[in-house]
CSV table of C-alpha atoms and ligand atoms in Angstrom, one decimal:
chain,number,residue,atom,x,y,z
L,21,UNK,CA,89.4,-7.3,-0.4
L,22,UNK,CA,92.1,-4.8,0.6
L,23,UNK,CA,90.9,-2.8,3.7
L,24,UNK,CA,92.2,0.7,3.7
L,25,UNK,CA,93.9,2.4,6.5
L,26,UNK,CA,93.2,6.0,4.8
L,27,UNK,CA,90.3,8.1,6.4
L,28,UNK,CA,90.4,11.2,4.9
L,29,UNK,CA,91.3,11.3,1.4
L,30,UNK,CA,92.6,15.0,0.1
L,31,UNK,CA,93.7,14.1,-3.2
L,32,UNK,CA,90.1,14.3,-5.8
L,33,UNK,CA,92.1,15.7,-8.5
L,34,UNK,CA,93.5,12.4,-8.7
L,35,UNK,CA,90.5,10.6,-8.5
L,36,UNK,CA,87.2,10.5,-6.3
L,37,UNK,CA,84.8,8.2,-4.9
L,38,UNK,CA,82.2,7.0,-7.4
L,39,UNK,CA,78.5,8.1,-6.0
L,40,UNK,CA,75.6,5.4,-4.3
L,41,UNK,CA,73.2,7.1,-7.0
L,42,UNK,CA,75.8,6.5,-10.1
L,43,UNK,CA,76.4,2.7,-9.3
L,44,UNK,CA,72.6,1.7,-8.8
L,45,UNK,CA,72.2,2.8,-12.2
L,46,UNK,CA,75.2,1.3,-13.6
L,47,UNK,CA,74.4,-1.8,-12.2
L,48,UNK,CA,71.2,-3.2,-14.7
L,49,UNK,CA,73.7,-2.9,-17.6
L,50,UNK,CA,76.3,-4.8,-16.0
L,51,UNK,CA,73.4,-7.4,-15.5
L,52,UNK,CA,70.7,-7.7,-17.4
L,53,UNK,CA,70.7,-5.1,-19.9
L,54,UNK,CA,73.8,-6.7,-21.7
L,55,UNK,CA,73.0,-6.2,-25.6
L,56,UNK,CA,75.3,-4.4,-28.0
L,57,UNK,CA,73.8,-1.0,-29.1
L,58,UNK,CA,74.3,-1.9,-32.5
L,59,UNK,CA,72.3,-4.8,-32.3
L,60,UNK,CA,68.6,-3.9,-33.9
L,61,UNK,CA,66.5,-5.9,-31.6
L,62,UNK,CA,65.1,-4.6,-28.0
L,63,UNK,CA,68.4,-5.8,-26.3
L,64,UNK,CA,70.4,-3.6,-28.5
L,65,UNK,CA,67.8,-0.4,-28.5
L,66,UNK,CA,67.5,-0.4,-24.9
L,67,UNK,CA,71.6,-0.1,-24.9
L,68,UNK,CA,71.5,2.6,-27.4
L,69,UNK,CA,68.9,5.1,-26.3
L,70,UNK,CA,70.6,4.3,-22.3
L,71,UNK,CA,74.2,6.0,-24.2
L,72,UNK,CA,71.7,8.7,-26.2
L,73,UNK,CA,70.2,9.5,-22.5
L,74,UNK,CA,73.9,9.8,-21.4
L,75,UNK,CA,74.5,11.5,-24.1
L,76,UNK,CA,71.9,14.5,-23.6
L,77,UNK,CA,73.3,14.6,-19.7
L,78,UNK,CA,77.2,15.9,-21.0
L,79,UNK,CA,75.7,17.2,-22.8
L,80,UNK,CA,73.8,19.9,-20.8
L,81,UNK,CA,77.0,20.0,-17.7
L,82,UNK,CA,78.9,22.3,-20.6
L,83,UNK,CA,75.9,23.5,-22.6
L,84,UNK,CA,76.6,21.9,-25.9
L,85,UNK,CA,74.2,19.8,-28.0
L,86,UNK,CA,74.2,15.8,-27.8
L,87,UNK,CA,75.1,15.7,-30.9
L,88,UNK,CA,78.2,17.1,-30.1
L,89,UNK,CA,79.9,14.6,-27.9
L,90,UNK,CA,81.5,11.3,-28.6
L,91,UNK,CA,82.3,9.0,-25.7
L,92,UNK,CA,86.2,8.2,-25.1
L,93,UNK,CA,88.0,5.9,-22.8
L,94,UNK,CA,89.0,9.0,-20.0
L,95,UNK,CA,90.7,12.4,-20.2
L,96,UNK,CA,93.6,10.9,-21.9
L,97,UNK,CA,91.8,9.5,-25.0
L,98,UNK,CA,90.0,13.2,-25.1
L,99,UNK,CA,92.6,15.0,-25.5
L,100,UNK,CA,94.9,12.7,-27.7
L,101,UNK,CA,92.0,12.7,-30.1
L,102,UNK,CA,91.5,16.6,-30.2
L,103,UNK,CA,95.4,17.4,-30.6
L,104,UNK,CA,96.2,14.5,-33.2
L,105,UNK,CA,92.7,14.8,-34.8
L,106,UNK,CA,92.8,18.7,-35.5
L,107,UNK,CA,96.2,18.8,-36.2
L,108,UNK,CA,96.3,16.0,-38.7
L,109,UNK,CA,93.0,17.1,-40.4
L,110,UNK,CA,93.9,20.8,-40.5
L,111,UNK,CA,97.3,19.6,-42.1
L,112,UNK,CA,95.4,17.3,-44.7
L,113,UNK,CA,93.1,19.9,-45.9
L,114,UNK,CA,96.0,22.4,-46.3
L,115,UNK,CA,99.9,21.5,-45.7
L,116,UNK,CA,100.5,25.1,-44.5
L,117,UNK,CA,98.7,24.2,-40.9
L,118,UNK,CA,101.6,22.2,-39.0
L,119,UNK,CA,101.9,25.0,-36.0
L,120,UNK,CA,99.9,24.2,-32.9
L,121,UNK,CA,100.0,26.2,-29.6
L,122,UNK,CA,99.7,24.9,-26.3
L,123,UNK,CA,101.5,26.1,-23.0
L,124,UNK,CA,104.2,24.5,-20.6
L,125,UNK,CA,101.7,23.4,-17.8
L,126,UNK,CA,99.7,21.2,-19.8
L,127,UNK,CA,98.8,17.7,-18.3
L,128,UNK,CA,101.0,14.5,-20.1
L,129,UNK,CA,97.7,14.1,-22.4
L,130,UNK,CA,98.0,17.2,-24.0
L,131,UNK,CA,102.2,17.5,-23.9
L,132,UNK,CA,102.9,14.1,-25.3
L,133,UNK,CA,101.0,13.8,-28.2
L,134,UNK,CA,102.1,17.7,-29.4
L,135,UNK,CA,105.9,15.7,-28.7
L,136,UNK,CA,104.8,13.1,-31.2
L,137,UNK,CA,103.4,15.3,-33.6
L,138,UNK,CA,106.7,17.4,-33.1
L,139,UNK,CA,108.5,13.9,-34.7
L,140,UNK,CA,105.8,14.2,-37.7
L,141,UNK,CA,106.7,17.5,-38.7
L,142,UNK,CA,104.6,19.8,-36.8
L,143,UNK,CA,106.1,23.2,-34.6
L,144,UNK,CA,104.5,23.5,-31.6
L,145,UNK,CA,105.3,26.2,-29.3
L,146,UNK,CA,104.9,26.1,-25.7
L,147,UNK,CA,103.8,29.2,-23.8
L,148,UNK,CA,105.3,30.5,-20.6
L,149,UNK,CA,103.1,30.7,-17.5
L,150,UNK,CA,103.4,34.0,-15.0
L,151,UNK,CA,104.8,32.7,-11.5
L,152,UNK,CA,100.8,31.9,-10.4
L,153,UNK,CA,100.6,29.6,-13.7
L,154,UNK,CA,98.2,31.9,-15.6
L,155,UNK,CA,98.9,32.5,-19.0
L,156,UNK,CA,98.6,36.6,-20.2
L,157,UNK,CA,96.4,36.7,-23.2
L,158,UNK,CA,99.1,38.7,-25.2
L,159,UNK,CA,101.6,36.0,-25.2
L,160,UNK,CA,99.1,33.6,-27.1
L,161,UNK,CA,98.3,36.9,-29.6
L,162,UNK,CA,101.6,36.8,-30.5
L,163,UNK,CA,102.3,33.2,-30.8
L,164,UNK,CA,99.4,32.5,-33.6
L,165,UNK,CA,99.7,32.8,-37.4
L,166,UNK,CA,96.8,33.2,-39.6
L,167,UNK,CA,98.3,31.0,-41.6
L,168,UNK,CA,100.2,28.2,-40.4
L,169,UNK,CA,98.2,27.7,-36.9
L,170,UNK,CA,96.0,24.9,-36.7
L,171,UNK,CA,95.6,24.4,-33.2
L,172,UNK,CA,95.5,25.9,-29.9
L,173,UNK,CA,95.6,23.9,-26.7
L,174,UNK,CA,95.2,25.7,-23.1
L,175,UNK,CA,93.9,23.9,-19.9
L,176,UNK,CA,91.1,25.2,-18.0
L,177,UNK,CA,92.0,24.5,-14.7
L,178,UNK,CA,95.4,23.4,-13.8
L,179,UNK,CA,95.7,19.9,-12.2
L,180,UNK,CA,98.4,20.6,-10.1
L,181,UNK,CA,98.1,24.6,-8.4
L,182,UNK,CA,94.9,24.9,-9.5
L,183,UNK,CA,94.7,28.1,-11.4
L,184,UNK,CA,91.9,28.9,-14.0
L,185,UNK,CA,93.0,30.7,-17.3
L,186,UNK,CA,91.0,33.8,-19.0
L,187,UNK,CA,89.5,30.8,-21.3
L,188,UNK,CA,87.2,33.6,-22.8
L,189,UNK,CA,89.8,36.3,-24.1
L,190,UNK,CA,92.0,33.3,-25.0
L,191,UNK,CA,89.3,31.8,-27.1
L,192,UNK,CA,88.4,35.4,-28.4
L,193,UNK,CA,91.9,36.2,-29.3
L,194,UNK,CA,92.6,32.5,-31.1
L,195,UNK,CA,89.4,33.5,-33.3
L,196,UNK,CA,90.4,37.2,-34.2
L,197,UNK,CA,93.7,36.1,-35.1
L,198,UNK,CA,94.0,32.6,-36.3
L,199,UNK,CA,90.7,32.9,-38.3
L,200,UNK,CA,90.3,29.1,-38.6
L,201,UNK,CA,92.7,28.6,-35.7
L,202,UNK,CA,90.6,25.7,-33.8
L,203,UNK,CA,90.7,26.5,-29.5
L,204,UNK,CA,90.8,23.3,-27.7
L,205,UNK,CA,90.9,23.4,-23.7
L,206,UNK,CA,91.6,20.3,-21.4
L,207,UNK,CA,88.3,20.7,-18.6
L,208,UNK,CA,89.0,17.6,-16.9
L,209,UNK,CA,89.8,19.4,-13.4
L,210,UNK,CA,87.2,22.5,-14.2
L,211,UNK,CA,84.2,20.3,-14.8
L,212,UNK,CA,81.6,20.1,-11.8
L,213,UNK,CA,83.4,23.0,-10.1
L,214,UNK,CA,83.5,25.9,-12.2
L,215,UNK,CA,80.3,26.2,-15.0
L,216,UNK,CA,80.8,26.1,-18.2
L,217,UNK,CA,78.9,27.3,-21.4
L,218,UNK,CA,80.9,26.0,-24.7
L,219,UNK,CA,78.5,28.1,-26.7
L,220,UNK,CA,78.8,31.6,-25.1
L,221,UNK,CA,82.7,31.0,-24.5
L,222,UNK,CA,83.0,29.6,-28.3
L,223,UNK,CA,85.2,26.7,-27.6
L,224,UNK,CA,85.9,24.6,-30.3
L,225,UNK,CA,86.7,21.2,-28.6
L,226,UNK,CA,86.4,20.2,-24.7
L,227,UNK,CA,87.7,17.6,-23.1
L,228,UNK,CA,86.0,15.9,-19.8
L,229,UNK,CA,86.6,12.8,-17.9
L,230,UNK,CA,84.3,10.8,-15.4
L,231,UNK,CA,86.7,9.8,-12.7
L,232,UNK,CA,87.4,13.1,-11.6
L,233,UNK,CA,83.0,13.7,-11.2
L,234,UNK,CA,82.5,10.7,-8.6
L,235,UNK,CA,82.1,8.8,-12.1
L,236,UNK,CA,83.6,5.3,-12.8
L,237,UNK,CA,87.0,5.1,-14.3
L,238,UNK,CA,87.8,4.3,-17.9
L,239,UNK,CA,85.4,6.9,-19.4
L,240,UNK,CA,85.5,10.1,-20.8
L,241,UNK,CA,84.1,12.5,-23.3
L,242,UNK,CA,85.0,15.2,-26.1
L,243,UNK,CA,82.9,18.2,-27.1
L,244,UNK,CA,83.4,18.4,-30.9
L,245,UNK,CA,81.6,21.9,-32.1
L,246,UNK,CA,79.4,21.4,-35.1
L,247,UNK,CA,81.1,21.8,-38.1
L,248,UNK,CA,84.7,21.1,-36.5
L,249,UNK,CA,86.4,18.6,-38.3
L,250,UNK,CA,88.8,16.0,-36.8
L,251,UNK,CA,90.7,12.7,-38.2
L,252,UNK,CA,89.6,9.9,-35.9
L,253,UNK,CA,92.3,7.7,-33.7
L,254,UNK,CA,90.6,4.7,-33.6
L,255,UNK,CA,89.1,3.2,-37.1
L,256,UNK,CA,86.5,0.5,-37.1
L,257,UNK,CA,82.5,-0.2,-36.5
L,258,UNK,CA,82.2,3.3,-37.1
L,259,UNK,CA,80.4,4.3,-33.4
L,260,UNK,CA,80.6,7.6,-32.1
L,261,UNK,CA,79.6,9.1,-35.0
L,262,UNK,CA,82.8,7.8,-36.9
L,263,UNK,CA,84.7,9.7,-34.7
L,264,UNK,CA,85.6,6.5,-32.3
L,265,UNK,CA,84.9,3.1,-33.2
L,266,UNK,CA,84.4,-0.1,-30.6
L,267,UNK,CA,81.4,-1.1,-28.8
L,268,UNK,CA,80.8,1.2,-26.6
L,269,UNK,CA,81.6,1.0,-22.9
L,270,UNK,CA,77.3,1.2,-21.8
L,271,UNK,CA,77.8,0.8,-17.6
L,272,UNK,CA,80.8,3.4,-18.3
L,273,UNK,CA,78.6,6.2,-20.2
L,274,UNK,CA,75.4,5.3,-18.0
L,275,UNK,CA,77.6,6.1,-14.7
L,276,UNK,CA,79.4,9.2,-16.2
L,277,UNK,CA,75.6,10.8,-17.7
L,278,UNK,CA,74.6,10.3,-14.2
L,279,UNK,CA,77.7,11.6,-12.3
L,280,UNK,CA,77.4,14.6,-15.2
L,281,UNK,CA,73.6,14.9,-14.0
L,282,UNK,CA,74.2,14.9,-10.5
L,283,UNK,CA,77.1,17.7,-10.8
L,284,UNK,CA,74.8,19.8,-13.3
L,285,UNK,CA,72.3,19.9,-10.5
L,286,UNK,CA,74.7,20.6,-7.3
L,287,UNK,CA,77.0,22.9,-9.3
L,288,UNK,CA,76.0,26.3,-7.3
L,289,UNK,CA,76.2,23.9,-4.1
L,290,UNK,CA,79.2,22.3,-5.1
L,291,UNK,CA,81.3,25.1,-5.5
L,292,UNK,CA,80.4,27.1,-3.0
L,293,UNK,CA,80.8,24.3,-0.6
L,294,UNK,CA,84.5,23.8,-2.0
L,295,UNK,CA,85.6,27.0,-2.0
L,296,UNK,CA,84.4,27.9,1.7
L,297,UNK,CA,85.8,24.6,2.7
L,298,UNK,CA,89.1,25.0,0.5
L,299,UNK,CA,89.5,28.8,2.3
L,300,UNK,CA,89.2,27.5,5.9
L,301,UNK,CA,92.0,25.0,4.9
L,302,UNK,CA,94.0,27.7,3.4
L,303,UNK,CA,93.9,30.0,6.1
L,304,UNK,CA,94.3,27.5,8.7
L,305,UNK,CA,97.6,26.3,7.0
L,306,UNK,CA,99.3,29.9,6.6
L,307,UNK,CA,98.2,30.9,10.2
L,308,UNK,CA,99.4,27.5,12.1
L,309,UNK,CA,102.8,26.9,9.8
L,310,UNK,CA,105.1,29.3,9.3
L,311,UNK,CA,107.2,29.3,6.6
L,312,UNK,CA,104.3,28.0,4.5
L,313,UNK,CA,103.4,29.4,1.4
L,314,UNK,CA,100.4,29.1,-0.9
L,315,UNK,CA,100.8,28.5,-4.7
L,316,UNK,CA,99.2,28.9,-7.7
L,317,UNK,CA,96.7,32.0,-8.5
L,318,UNK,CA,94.5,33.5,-5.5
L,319,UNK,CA,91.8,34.2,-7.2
L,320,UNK,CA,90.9,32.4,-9.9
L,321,UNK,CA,91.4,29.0,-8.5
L,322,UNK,CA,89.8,25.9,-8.9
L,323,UNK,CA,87.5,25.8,-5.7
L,324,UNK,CA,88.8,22.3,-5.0
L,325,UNK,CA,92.6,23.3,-4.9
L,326,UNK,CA,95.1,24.1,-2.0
L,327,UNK,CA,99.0,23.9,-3.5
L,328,UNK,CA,101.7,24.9,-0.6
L,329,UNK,CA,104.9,25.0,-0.3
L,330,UNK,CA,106.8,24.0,3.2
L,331,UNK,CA,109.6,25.2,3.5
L,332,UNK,CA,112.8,22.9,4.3
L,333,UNK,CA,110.9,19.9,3.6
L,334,UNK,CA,110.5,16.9,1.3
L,335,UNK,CA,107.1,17.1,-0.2
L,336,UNK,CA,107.2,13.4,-0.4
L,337,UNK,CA,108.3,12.8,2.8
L,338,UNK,CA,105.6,14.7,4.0
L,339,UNK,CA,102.7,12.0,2.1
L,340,UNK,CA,104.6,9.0,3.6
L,341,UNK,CA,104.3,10.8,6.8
L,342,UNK,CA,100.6,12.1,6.4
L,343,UNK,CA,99.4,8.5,5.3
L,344,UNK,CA,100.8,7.1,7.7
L,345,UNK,CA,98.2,9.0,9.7
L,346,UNK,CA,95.3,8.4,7.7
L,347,UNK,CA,95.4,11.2,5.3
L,348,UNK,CA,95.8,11.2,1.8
L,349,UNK,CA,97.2,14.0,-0.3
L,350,UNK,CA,99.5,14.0,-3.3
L,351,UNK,CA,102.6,16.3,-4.6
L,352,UNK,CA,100.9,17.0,-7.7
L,353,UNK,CA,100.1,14.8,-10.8
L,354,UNK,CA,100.2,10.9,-10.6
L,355,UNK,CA,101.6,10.4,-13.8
L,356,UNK,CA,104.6,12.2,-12.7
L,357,UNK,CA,104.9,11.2,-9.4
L,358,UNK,CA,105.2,8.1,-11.2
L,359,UNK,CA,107.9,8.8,-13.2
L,360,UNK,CA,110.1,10.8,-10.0
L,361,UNK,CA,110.1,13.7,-12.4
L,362,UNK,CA,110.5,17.2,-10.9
L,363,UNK,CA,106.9,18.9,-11.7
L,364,UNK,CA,107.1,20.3,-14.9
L,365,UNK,CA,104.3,22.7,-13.7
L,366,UNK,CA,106.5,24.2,-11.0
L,367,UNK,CA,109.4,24.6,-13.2
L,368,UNK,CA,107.1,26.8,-15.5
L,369,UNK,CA,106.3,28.7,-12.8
L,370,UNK,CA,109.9,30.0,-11.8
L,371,UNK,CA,109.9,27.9,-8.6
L,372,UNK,CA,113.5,26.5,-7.2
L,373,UNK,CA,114.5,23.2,-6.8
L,374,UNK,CA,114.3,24.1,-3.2
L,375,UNK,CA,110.2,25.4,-3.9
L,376,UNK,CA,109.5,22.0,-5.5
L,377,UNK,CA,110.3,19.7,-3.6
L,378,UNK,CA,109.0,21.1,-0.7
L,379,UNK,CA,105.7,21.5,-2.4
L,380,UNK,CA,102.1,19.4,-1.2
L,381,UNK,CA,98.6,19.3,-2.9
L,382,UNK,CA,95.7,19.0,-1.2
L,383,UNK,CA,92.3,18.7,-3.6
L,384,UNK,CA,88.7,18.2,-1.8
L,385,UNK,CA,85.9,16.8,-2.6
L,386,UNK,CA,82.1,17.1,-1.4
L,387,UNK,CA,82.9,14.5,0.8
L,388,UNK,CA,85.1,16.5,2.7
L,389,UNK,CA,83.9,17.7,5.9
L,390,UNK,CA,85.5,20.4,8.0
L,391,UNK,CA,86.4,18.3,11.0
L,392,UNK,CA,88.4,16.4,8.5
L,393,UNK,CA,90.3,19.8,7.7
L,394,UNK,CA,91.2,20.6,11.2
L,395,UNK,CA,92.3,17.2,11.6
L,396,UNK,CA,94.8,17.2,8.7
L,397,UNK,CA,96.3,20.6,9.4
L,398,UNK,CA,96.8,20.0,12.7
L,399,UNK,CA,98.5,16.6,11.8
L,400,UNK,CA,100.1,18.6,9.4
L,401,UNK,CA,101.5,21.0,11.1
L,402,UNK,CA,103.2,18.2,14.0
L,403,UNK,CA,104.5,16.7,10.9
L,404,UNK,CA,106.3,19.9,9.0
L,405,UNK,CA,108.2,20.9,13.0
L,406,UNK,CA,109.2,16.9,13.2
L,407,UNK,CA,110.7,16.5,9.4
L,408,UNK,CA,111.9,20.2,9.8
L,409,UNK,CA,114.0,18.9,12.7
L,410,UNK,CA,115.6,16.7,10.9
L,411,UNK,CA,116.3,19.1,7.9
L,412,UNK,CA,120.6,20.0,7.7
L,413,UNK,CA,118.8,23.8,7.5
L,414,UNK,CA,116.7,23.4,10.5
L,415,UNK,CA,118.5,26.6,12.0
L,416,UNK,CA,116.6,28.7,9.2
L,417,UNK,CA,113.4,27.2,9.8
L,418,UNK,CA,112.0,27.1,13.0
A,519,LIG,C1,94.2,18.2,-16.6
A,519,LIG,C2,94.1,16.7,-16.8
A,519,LIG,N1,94.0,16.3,-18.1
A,519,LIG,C3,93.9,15.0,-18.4
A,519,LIG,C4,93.9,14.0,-17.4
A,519,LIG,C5,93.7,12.6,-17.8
A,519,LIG,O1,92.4,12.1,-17.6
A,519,LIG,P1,92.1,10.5,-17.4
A,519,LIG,O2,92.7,10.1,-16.1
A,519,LIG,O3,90.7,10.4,-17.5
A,519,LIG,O4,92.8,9.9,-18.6
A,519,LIG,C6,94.0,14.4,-16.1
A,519,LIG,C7,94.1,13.4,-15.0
A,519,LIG,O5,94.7,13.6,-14.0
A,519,LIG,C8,94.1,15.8,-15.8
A,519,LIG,O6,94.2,16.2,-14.5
């Protein structure tokens, strides 16, 4: 067992803790509640109506009928199998539909399979963002054709700044236009911090994953609206209502109903929690470190989400430094930091090399508590005047 140095951890939109209340009741089905819920005997039912109870708890977090979710492997899997699986579908039925719309801040899981279908013969245009990531609803009016537009992909909340897009009049606008035009959006960082209603906002197909709920890893989920048709990725047993075959990952969907049930219930709590908490930070940041700035859209933010700049420092000098003290934040999305790839997200927005790499995100969690908050920005801020110090522009920043 590793023991970790990190007490306060900043960075939920990467991941969060799983809850007490979500392992207890994972933990029968990793023992003695091991049957296969195909199987027709008890072993097998009690399996199957455990995934049906899961089933009606996603269910209810976005307002959508049980019947209307299938069970993926995370966020990923979601949206791979709403992109590829409308697309290809939509092009099946009629050879006109290769045009799908999505915009330039999408996560990896939405902007690499619309890159693969690219090599298969579809267009895809990708919408510009304003400078606080939000898309204007006119830009996506003018991007869809009646005709040739199967697909429209736009993220509810942004993983990286945090801002929340006008899902309503996009959805609205996809409908008047496109007609059959089917409206995806990627809810992975939304869910359990902003409510959602797929029925009175008229989303088509909804993507959610556990980890980012205090759920376990591995397990996800996708809203598929009655009536919306999609190819499957994944052929075989034929679970998930053909949609996504392979015995089905039971602790997984057991923990993720529960971590949906528990965030259905603390929604209100949750969010008003975050976003007082998330303010304080916020203000406390601008006030103590100058030449800080705060990105992403004011208002309509995920309540979770504090995206700065610093000027005349290295972003990722400043998480080496900050973990070094105990605290854990990130630059943006993992995937990317991964790959040492300036933030595609920050590009979209208009910011400089200069603006990126200077840039930190800090996402809380319920957790969080605001002695943790003060501690971090006052780390923070010793840590900025140090690394500043050492900047070749220190002149213009002190
Ligand atoms: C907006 C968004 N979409 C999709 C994903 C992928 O989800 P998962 O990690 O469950 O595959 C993430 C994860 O960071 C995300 O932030």
């Amino acid at each position: 067992v590793i023991s970790l140095p990190i007490s306060i951890y900043l960075d939920n939109a990467a991941s969060t803790p799983v809850l007490d209340e979500v392992i207890q009741e994972m933990i029968p089905y990793l023992t003695k509640y091991y049957g296969n819920p195909s199987s027709l005997h008890t072993f097998g039912t009690v399996t199957s109506s455990a995934i049906m109870n899961a089933r009606k708890r996603v269910a209810s977090l976005i307002g959508a009928n049980h019947r209307e979710i299938i069970f993926t492997s995370g966020g990923t899997e979601s949206d791979n199998t709403a992109i590829k699986g409308a697309a290809l579908y939509a092009r099946k039925q009629d050879p006109e539909k290769n045009h799908i719309v999505t915009s330039t801040i999408e996560h990896e899981a939405i902007l690499e399979p619309c890159r693969d279908l690219e090599k298969r013969g579809f267009d895809v245009t990708y919408l510009p963002v304003r400078n606080d990531a939000s898309l204007e609803p006119s830009v996506l009016e003018n991007a869809i054709s009646q005709k040739k537009t199967a697909l429209v992909s736009v993220m509810f909340a942004n993983n990286e700044v945090g801002t929340i897009q006008p899902i309503s009049d996009l959805v609205k606008i996809t409908h008047d236009k496109g007609g059959k035009t089917i409206f995806h959006t990627d809810a992975v960082q939304a869910i359990g911090k902003v409510s959602i209603d797929v029925k009175s906002l008229g989303i088509d197909l909804l993507s959610l994953s556990s980890h980012k709920i205090n759920g376990p890893k591995g397990i996800g989920a996708l809203y598929i609206r009655e009536g919306i048709m999609l190819d499957p990725l994944v052929h075989g047993g034929g679970q998930e209502f053909l949609m996504r075959s392979g015995t089905e990952n039971v602790q997984g969907i057991v923990g993720f109903g529960k971590a949906c049930e528990i965030a259905y219930q603390r929604i209100i709590e949750c969010q008003s929690k975050l976003t007082t908490l998330r303010n304080y930070m916020i203000k406390k940041v601008i006030d103590q470190i100058p030449y800080s700035r705060l990105n992403g859209a004011h208002d309509n933010r995920n309540p979770n989400n504090a995206h700065f700049t610093f000027f005349g420092v290295n972003g990722e000098d400043l998480i080496i430094k900050l973990d070094e003290n105990g605290i854990a934040a990130s630059t943006g999305s993992a995937c990317s930091v991964k790959r040492q790839k300036p933030s595609h997200v920050l590009k979209a927005m208009g910011f400089t090399y200069e603006e990126i790499t200077g840039s930190l995100r800090f996402t809380l969690g319920i957790q969080n508590t605001k002695s943790e908050i003060d501690q971090t920005v006052s780390i923070l801020s010793e840590i900025v005047k140090e690394l500043r110090l050492l900047s070749p522009f220190k002149s213009r920043y002190h």
